[in-house]
XYZ file of C-alpha atoms in Angstrom:
519
model
C -178.202 -18.395 -144.884
C -175.063 -20.007 -145.597
C -172.129 -19.714 -143.431
C -169.852 -21.949 -145.102
C -166.165 -21.001 -145.842
C -164.549 -22.846 -148.431
C -161.234 -22.877 -150.351
C -160.222 -23.844 -153.942
C -156.689 -24.361 -155.214
C -156.198 -23.817 -158.669
C -152.668 -23.346 -159.894
C -151.397 -20.435 -158.159
C -154.628 -18.849 -157.090
C -156.805 -19.157 -154.085
C -160.369 -18.580 -153.874
C -162.206 -17.483 -150.688
C -165.983 -17.508 -150.201
C -167.179 -15.314 -147.582
C -170.631 -14.499 -146.281
C -171.422 -10.728 -146.502
C -173.773 -8.645 -144.663
C -176.567 -9.250 -147.099
C -176.212 -13.043 -146.956
C -174.545 -13.596 -150.179
C -171.354 -14.747 -151.164
C -168.550 -12.377 -151.534
C -165.784 -13.712 -154.072
C -162.318 -12.691 -154.124
C -159.499 -14.053 -156.046
C -155.764 -13.299 -155.083
C -153.505 -14.860 -157.781
C -150.720 -13.714 -160.148
C -153.695 -12.672 -162.335
C -154.679 -9.976 -159.860
C -157.872 -9.459 -158.288
C -158.216 -6.374 -160.931
C -157.278 -7.486 -164.251
C -158.238 -4.422 -165.991
C -156.200 -1.990 -163.993
C -152.413 -1.278 -164.625
C -149.992 -0.866 -161.645
C -149.666 2.644 -162.421
C -153.186 3.578 -161.986
C -154.791 4.150 -158.641
C -157.198 1.389 -157.392
C -160.829 2.294 -157.355
C -162.367 3.238 -154.240
C -159.118 4.143 -152.485
C -158.663 7.672 -151.372
C -156.086 9.781 -153.236
C -152.899 10.095 -151.602
C -151.373 13.448 -150.148
C -147.808 13.523 -150.354
C -145.603 15.908 -148.613
C -144.166 18.681 -150.562
C -140.519 19.755 -150.494
C -139.772 23.321 -150.814
C -135.860 23.070 -150.274
C -136.051 24.912 -146.955
C -136.294 23.587 -143.501
C -139.628 23.697 -141.982
C -138.555 25.145 -138.704
C -136.371 28.094 -138.109
C -133.623 28.263 -135.576
C -134.764 30.221 -132.705
C -132.386 32.173 -130.224
C -133.139 33.869 -127.108
C -130.455 35.614 -124.594
C -131.053 35.293 -120.896
C -130.521 37.974 -118.247
C -127.182 36.651 -117.409
C -125.923 36.594 -121.135
C -126.478 33.249 -121.671
C -127.966 32.137 -125.338
C -130.656 29.645 -125.854
C -130.895 28.264 -129.342
C -133.358 25.595 -130.652
C -134.216 23.939 -133.956
C -137.514 21.908 -133.719
C -137.639 18.479 -135.512
C -140.059 15.879 -135.871
C -139.585 12.813 -133.643
C -139.680 11.810 -129.967
C -136.118 12.093 -129.250
C -133.808 15.205 -128.902
C -130.373 16.358 -128.452
C -129.550 18.816 -126.135
C -126.404 20.406 -124.599
C -124.358 23.327 -123.602
C -121.525 24.556 -125.514
C -118.838 26.632 -124.012
C -116.411 29.136 -125.656
C -113.221 27.130 -124.042
C -110.605 24.994 -125.343
C -107.090 24.331 -125.533
C -106.355 27.776 -127.400
C -107.169 29.480 -123.904
C -104.401 27.794 -121.856
C -101.816 30.111 -122.510
C -101.858 31.283 -118.771
C -102.311 27.771 -117.407
C -100.499 24.337 -117.895
C -101.565 22.827 -121.186
C -103.904 19.874 -120.876
C -106.923 21.557 -118.997
C -109.282 21.199 -121.705
C -108.324 17.262 -122.005
C -108.805 16.937 -118.117
C -112.311 18.603 -118.386
C -113.296 16.214 -121.273
C -112.466 13.140 -119.070
C -114.105 14.634 -116.076
C -117.290 15.276 -117.526
C -120.545 13.830 -115.942
C -118.683 12.514 -113.178
C -120.024 13.164 -109.485
C -121.880 16.581 -108.931
C -123.834 18.212 -106.416
C -126.947 16.614 -107.297
C -125.536 13.153 -108.287
C -123.188 11.071 -106.499
C -121.383 9.226 -109.210
C -121.194 8.833 -112.988
C -123.355 5.663 -112.541
C -126.216 7.703 -110.963
C -126.265 10.055 -113.899
C -126.288 7.183 -116.360
C -129.134 5.363 -114.745
C -131.166 8.582 -114.673
C -130.450 9.092 -118.411
C -131.613 5.414 -118.986
C -134.968 6.065 -117.647
C -135.334 8.386 -120.596
C -133.394 6.193 -123.050
C -130.522 8.922 -123.022
C -127.025 8.912 -123.550
C -124.355 11.685 -122.772
C -120.961 12.664 -124.150
C -118.334 15.638 -123.776
C -116.076 16.645 -126.516
C -113.436 19.247 -126.439
C -111.554 21.072 -129.509
C -109.045 23.751 -129.529
C -111.854 26.387 -129.165
C -114.781 24.682 -127.978
C -115.937 22.346 -125.120
C -119.391 20.568 -125.775
C -121.613 18.806 -123.133
C -124.513 16.822 -124.872
C -127.469 14.435 -124.040
C -129.625 12.668 -126.250
C -132.859 11.431 -124.766
C -136.705 11.343 -125.116
C -138.441 14.619 -125.275
C -140.562 14.093 -122.346
C -137.410 13.931 -120.114
C -136.423 17.591 -121.238
C -136.702 18.779 -117.581
C -134.421 16.141 -116.208
C -131.882 16.618 -119.103
C -131.376 20.577 -118.665
C -131.062 19.946 -114.906
C -128.498 17.198 -115.423
C -126.519 19.209 -117.963
C -126.679 22.475 -115.425
C -125.353 20.442 -112.676
C -122.556 18.639 -114.756
C -121.387 21.760 -115.759
C -121.575 24.152 -113.022
C -121.506 21.932 -109.989
C -118.819 19.133 -110.402
C -117.359 17.755 -107.413
C -113.904 16.941 -108.946
C -112.972 14.421 -106.221
C -109.491 13.020 -105.585
C -110.311 9.691 -106.789
C -111.755 10.892 -109.913
C -108.815 13.051 -110.585
C -106.492 10.224 -110.134
C -108.674 8.143 -112.708
C -108.555 10.925 -114.996
C -104.677 10.912 -114.849
C -104.497 7.104 -115.566
C -106.982 7.655 -118.384
C -104.803 10.469 -120.027
C -101.543 8.573 -119.572
C -102.941 5.610 -121.339
C -104.508 7.783 -124.171
C -100.888 9.541 -124.557
C -99.204 6.005 -124.782
C -102.005 4.796 -127.293
C -101.532 7.828 -129.525
C -97.889 7.058 -130.239
C -98.429 3.315 -130.652
C -101.676 3.339 -132.837
C -101.183 2.466 -136.799
C -103.154 5.625 -137.878
C -101.001 8.620 -136.772
C -103.625 11.296 -138.002
C -104.324 12.702 -134.267
C -100.656 12.934 -133.773
C -100.016 14.570 -137.158
C -102.996 17.100 -136.550
C -101.195 18.130 -133.411
C -97.870 18.496 -135.279
C -99.273 20.503 -137.894
C -100.917 22.970 -135.586
C -97.890 23.462 -133.491
C -96.017 24.199 -136.607
C -98.629 26.691 -138.259
C -99.171 28.684 -134.790
C -95.891 28.106 -133.029
C -96.561 28.731 -129.292
C -99.861 30.747 -129.658
C -103.575 30.044 -129.278
C -104.548 26.893 -131.588
C -100.771 25.968 -131.770
C -101.141 25.091 -127.993
C -101.235 21.215 -127.515
C -104.868 19.691 -127.432
C -103.723 16.763 -125.390
C -102.056 17.160 -122.119
C -98.321 16.860 -122.438
C -96.900 14.233 -120.177
C -95.174 16.550 -117.739
C -98.290 18.493 -116.938
C -100.274 15.458 -115.801
C -99.555 15.596 -112.296
C -99.577 19.499 -112.148
C -103.070 19.841 -112.835
C -105.303 19.534 -109.798
C -108.726 20.839 -108.649
C -107.394 24.246 -107.743
C -106.005 24.772 -111.333
C -109.280 23.561 -112.780
C -111.220 25.762 -110.504
C -109.135 28.966 -111.252
C -109.653 28.099 -115.073
C -113.393 27.425 -114.906
C -113.925 30.706 -112.731
C -112.684 32.948 -115.995
C -113.995 30.697 -118.936
C -117.047 28.772 -117.723
C -119.110 32.088 -117.525
C -122.890 32.415 -118.916
C -121.855 35.042 -121.483
C -119.442 32.270 -123.071
C -122.105 29.607 -122.877
C -124.856 28.431 -125.184
C -127.786 26.105 -124.361
C -128.459 24.623 -127.784
C -131.527 21.765 -128.369
C -132.727 20.008 -131.418
C -136.282 18.330 -131.420
C -137.335 20.618 -128.596
C -140.198 23.536 -128.311
C -138.366 26.803 -127.803
C -140.586 27.985 -125.173
C -139.923 24.987 -122.806
C -136.176 25.003 -123.415
C -136.093 28.713 -122.392
C -138.109 27.825 -119.239
C -135.944 25.211 -117.960
C -133.016 27.232 -119.007
C -134.179 30.088 -116.600
C -135.171 27.540 -113.901
C -131.535 25.590 -114.036
C -128.909 28.068 -115.473
C -130.157 31.592 -114.159
C -128.842 32.677 -110.912
C -126.967 29.460 -110.141
C -123.953 29.703 -108.150
C -121.196 27.479 -109.492
C -118.829 25.431 -107.134
C -115.951 27.949 -108.234
C -117.884 30.908 -107.252
C -115.445 32.026 -104.641
C -112.226 31.703 -106.579
C -110.954 35.172 -108.231
C -111.261 34.708 -111.844
C -108.173 35.312 -114.331
C -108.599 37.620 -117.006
C -109.904 35.874 -120.128
C -107.094 35.509 -122.799
C -108.433 37.282 -125.860
C -105.279 36.650 -127.835
C -105.627 36.791 -131.826
C -104.150 33.677 -133.407
C -100.861 34.514 -135.260
C -99.953 32.390 -138.238
C -96.081 31.691 -138.071
C -95.607 28.584 -140.481
C -92.508 26.366 -139.847
C -91.540 22.689 -139.376
C -92.248 20.116 -136.633
C -90.418 16.614 -137.578
C -90.428 13.660 -135.409
C -88.182 10.593 -136.386
C -89.871 7.431 -135.800
C -89.486 3.561 -136.812
C -92.557 2.559 -138.392
C -91.577 -0.825 -139.464
C -93.273 -2.378 -136.947
C -96.542 -0.636 -136.990
C -99.792 -2.792 -137.628
C -97.996 -6.136 -138.163
C -99.952 -9.125 -139.136
C -100.940 -11.132 -142.182
C -101.823 -7.699 -144.013
C -99.469 -5.232 -142.772
C -99.249 -1.866 -143.718
C -95.940 -0.772 -145.516
C -93.515 1.387 -143.668
C -94.533 4.873 -144.290
C -93.267 8.308 -143.943
C -96.176 10.632 -143.118
C -95.925 14.266 -144.366
C -98.357 17.233 -143.863
C -98.292 20.477 -145.490
C -100.223 23.359 -144.272
C -101.040 26.861 -145.994
C -102.561 29.756 -144.278
C -106.393 30.384 -145.481
C -109.096 32.275 -143.826
C -111.453 32.398 -140.716
C -114.838 30.651 -141.057
C -116.375 34.234 -140.495
C -114.931 35.709 -143.746
C -116.437 35.293 -147.354
C -113.761 33.364 -148.782
C -114.441 30.243 -146.381
C -117.201 28.888 -148.956
C -114.511 29.063 -151.949
C -112.064 27.328 -149.945
C -114.569 24.703 -148.838
C -115.250 24.139 -152.633
C -111.500 24.204 -153.170
C -110.945 21.739 -150.657
C -113.556 19.323 -152.232
C -112.074 19.679 -155.505
C -108.859 18.687 -154.357
C -110.291 15.673 -152.482
C -108.143 12.585 -152.230
C -108.020 9.879 -149.939
C -106.491 6.440 -149.662
C -104.832 4.455 -152.510
C -107.874 2.007 -152.413
C -111.597 2.805 -152.654
C -114.435 0.578 -153.424
C -115.466 3.409 -155.657
C -119.238 4.320 -156.355
C -121.044 7.608 -156.423
C -119.663 10.291 -154.019
C -116.705 8.568 -153.304
C -114.567 11.470 -154.737
C -112.781 9.276 -157.356
C -112.649 12.171 -159.830
C -111.235 14.690 -157.449
C -107.669 16.175 -158.390
C -105.664 14.476 -155.853
C -106.988 11.063 -157.016
C -106.714 11.671 -160.731
C -103.131 13.422 -160.776
C -101.414 11.853 -157.465
C -102.860 8.597 -156.359
C -103.591 7.064 -159.865
C -100.288 8.134 -161.225
C -97.914 7.025 -158.393
C -98.231 3.394 -157.180
C -96.060 4.038 -154.019
C -98.363 6.753 -152.992
C -100.391 5.400 -150.042
C -102.441 8.460 -149.287
C -103.122 12.021 -150.212
C -105.842 14.157 -148.874
C -106.862 17.718 -148.528
C -108.301 18.786 -145.291
C -109.290 22.323 -144.008
C -109.227 23.172 -140.447
C -110.861 26.687 -140.046
C -111.387 28.603 -136.596
C -112.793 31.885 -135.612
C -110.158 34.365 -135.830
C -107.299 32.092 -137.576
C -106.438 30.191 -140.649
C -106.632 26.507 -141.978
C -104.270 23.988 -142.924
C -103.992 21.578 -145.656
C -102.663 17.891 -145.802
C -100.837 15.366 -147.480
C -100.112 11.915 -145.967
C -97.982 9.418 -148.155
C -94.892 7.712 -148.752
C -91.148 8.778 -148.145
C -91.063 10.269 -151.954
C -94.653 11.785 -151.616
C -93.484 15.249 -151.091
C -91.452 15.240 -154.233
C -94.704 14.632 -156.287
C -97.023 16.475 -154.058
C -95.040 19.982 -154.143
C -94.443 19.366 -157.654
C -98.057 18.756 -158.455
C -99.641 21.139 -156.260
C -98.906 24.379 -158.262
C -100.431 22.588 -161.450
C -103.358 21.065 -159.579
C -104.555 24.335 -158.054
C -103.983 26.546 -161.123
C -106.675 25.489 -163.513
C -106.637 23.897 -166.877
C -108.922 22.214 -169.226
C -112.363 21.133 -168.105
C -112.537 23.532 -165.211
C -116.264 24.204 -165.276
C -117.143 20.606 -164.968
C -114.902 20.145 -162.100
C -116.185 23.028 -160.313
C -119.674 22.138 -160.730
C -119.212 18.581 -159.359
C -117.220 19.920 -156.416
C -120.121 22.318 -155.509
C -122.708 19.376 -156.123
C -120.695 17.177 -153.885
C -120.125 19.805 -151.097
C -123.903 20.502 -151.059
C -124.695 16.851 -151.032
C -122.487 16.274 -148.183
C -123.648 19.082 -146.209
C -127.301 18.031 -146.630
C -126.733 14.310 -145.923
C -124.725 15.223 -142.416
C -127.520 17.616 -141.432
C -129.997 14.821 -141.574
C -128.575 13.598 -138.125
C -129.961 15.205 -135.176
C -126.511 15.269 -133.334
C -124.971 17.098 -136.158
C -127.720 19.557 -136.536
C -127.487 20.186 -132.807
C -123.494 20.740 -133.173
C -124.162 23.243 -136.163
C -126.740 25.393 -134.277
C -124.536 25.536 -130.919
C -121.192 26.278 -132.728
C -122.861 28.912 -135.135
C -124.721 30.791 -132.257
C -121.600 30.815 -130.033
C -119.302 32.275 -132.652
C -121.730 34.507 -134.549
C -124.957 34.741 -132.450
C -126.942 33.636 -135.304
C -127.147 30.645 -137.560
C -127.240 30.409 -141.526
C -129.780 27.923 -142.544
C -128.752 24.936 -145.206
C -130.540 26.464 -147.926
C -128.447 29.912 -147.378
C -125.096 27.839 -147.472
C -126.023 26.054 -150.612
C -126.966 29.505 -152.322
C -123.493 30.580 -151.311
C -121.936 27.347 -152.555
C -123.568 27.908 -155.854
C -122.501 31.233 -156.369
C -118.859 30.304 -156.247
C -116.917 30.869 -159.746
C -113.775 29.516 -161.144
C -112.409 33.246 -160.324
C -113.001 32.720 -156.730
C -111.134 29.558 -156.668
C -108.021 31.050 -158.386
C -108.136 34.066 -156.259
C -108.011 32.100 -152.879
C -105.624 29.650 -154.291
C -103.165 32.531 -155.113
C -103.584 33.991 -151.883
C -102.761 30.334 -150.207
C -99.860 30.049 -151.921
C -98.176 33.302 -151.075
C -98.248 32.142 -147.311
C -95.504 30.454 -145.507
C -95.907 26.758 -145.319
C -96.220 24.863 -142.375
C -95.022 21.366 -142.555
C -95.269 18.256 -140.169
C -93.283 15.018 -140.961
C -93.479 11.842 -138.901
C -91.160 8.466 -139.630
C -88.131 7.897 -141.886
C -87.171 11.474 -142.947
C -83.768 10.589 -144.530
C -85.221 11.829 -147.908
C -87.130 14.958 -146.579
C -86.442 17.953 -148.325
C -85.007 20.934 -146.087
C -87.758 23.306 -145.226
C -86.148 26.143 -147.330
C -86.470 23.974 -150.567
C -90.022 23.130 -149.770
C -90.932 26.730 -149.286
C -88.947 27.623 -152.623
C -90.816 24.951 -154.300
C -94.443 26.361 -153.407
C -93.452 29.852 -154.314
C -91.938 28.951 -157.618
C -94.086 28.941 -160.951
C -93.676 25.340 -161.448
C -93.522 23.832 -157.827
C -90.451 21.960 -158.479
C -87.852 21.124 -156.027
C -84.010 21.596 -156.724
C -82.585 18.972 -158.765
C -81.080 17.119 -155.676
C -84.700 15.780 -154.929
C -85.715 14.577 -158.303
C -87.037 11.165 -158.798
C -85.139 10.878 -162.088
C -81.888 12.875 -161.884
C-alpha cells in the first residue's frame, strides 16, 4: 500500500493525496474553484446534517418567579442561560425617607456598603472572596431604593447570598470607616460643583423645586453641614426602621429559583441584625406633594472645561412639569411622548436610533445654532410625578418655552412620528434588557414596588396600544400643572418665574415682549 503524501501547487489550488482506509488514494482539492463545483453557496452540502435553528416567539423562555418568606422578605428570580448570575438585595429606602433624620444617610450607606461585617474583617476580604468566583459587588442608592448587588459565577451562589446578607444586616460601621466615608463625601461634593457636566447638580435642583421640602425633593447628596452630624448611632436608628424584611427583595438573574429560596431561608430568615436592640422609629409614609417653584444658582461658568476645545460659557435651565406615577396607566403614553420629544446635544454622529428625527432635534437644535443641548427626561416614582428638562444657552428658555406648546400639540405627520417613537421605545427596552444587570434591576424594582413583574412582551403590547389621542391627553394634563424651574450659571437674561408660568399656560407659549429675540 502506498503511504506517500504529496502536494502539488497549481495556481491558487492545493492538492492532497491521502491514503484511505481501503488503501486507495482519496483526492481532495481546495481552491478558488471549490471542492464541490456544482453546488451553489445557498444550497446545503451533501452529507451534512440538517441544522436546527432556535425559534423566537417574542416571549421570554423563563418567567419571573416570586416567593414570599415567613418574615415578609420577597425572593424573585429570572433564570437566564449562562454561567454567571447577578444577585442582590433591594431595600425600600432612600433619601425620600429622611424627613425625620439628617439628610445624607442614604449617601453614607452607599459609601459604607460592603465594608467590614461580622463575618468579614474588611472590604479587602470581601473582594478577595468574590474574586474566587469571578465576582464584583456594588451598591447604589436613589431617592426611593437602595440596591446591593453582586455578579459572580453561578456555582458560588451560596457564598454570594451569605455575603449579601452579612453586608446588609451585619455591618460593623467602624470609626475609621466612618471617617473615610466623610472624606469621600466631602470630595464628591466638591467635585460636584467643579465638573463641566452639571447634570447631577441640576437634577438635585429640579427635584428641590418640584417637591419643595418633602419626599423626593429632599437632597440625595449629603449636605456639607450634615457630614459631621451623621454617626453610627444615627445610622442604626435609621436602619432599625427601614431595613426590615418586609421592605426588602432578594432578586436574582441566571439562578434557579429553588436554590435562591433555599439560601434566602438559610441566611435571611431569623437573622438578628446588629441594630436589633435599637427602638425603631415609625416609617415615614408621606405621599409626595408636587409644589412647583424655582431654584436658581448664580455661577461663573467661564472657566469650566478649559483647554484646546473649551465648552462655551453656558447657562443651564431645566423646566419640570407634573406627570404621573409609574403605577398609573398614563405612564406608558408619557414614555412614548418622552421618546417623541427626544433631543440631545448639538453634535451627534447620526446613524439609526440616534433620535435625529425627534421634535427637539428638528424644531429646536436644528434651527438655533446657539443651542448647545435640549433634552427631554422623565423621572417617575411610585407615588409622585415626573419632570422634564431643557439644558441650553442663555437664550434657550426664550425658544424652548415658545416651542414647547407647538411641539407637544400635534400637527401634520403625527402618525409617522408616533410609530417611530413607539418602535424606538420598544427597541430601547429590548436592547437594555439583554444585559443581565439591567434585568436584575428591573425584576427587583418591579417586585419591590408592585409585588409582581410585567414581562417585556407585555410592556411592548402596551406601547403598541398608545394612540395619538393618548399623547394629546397626557400632554394637555401636564401643561396644566405649575412648572418647576432650575437655573444655573449667568442668569441675567432669565425670565421671571411668573412669566415662564404664564407662557406655558398660554395658547401660543409666548413670553412677554420684553424677552423676545427680535423686538
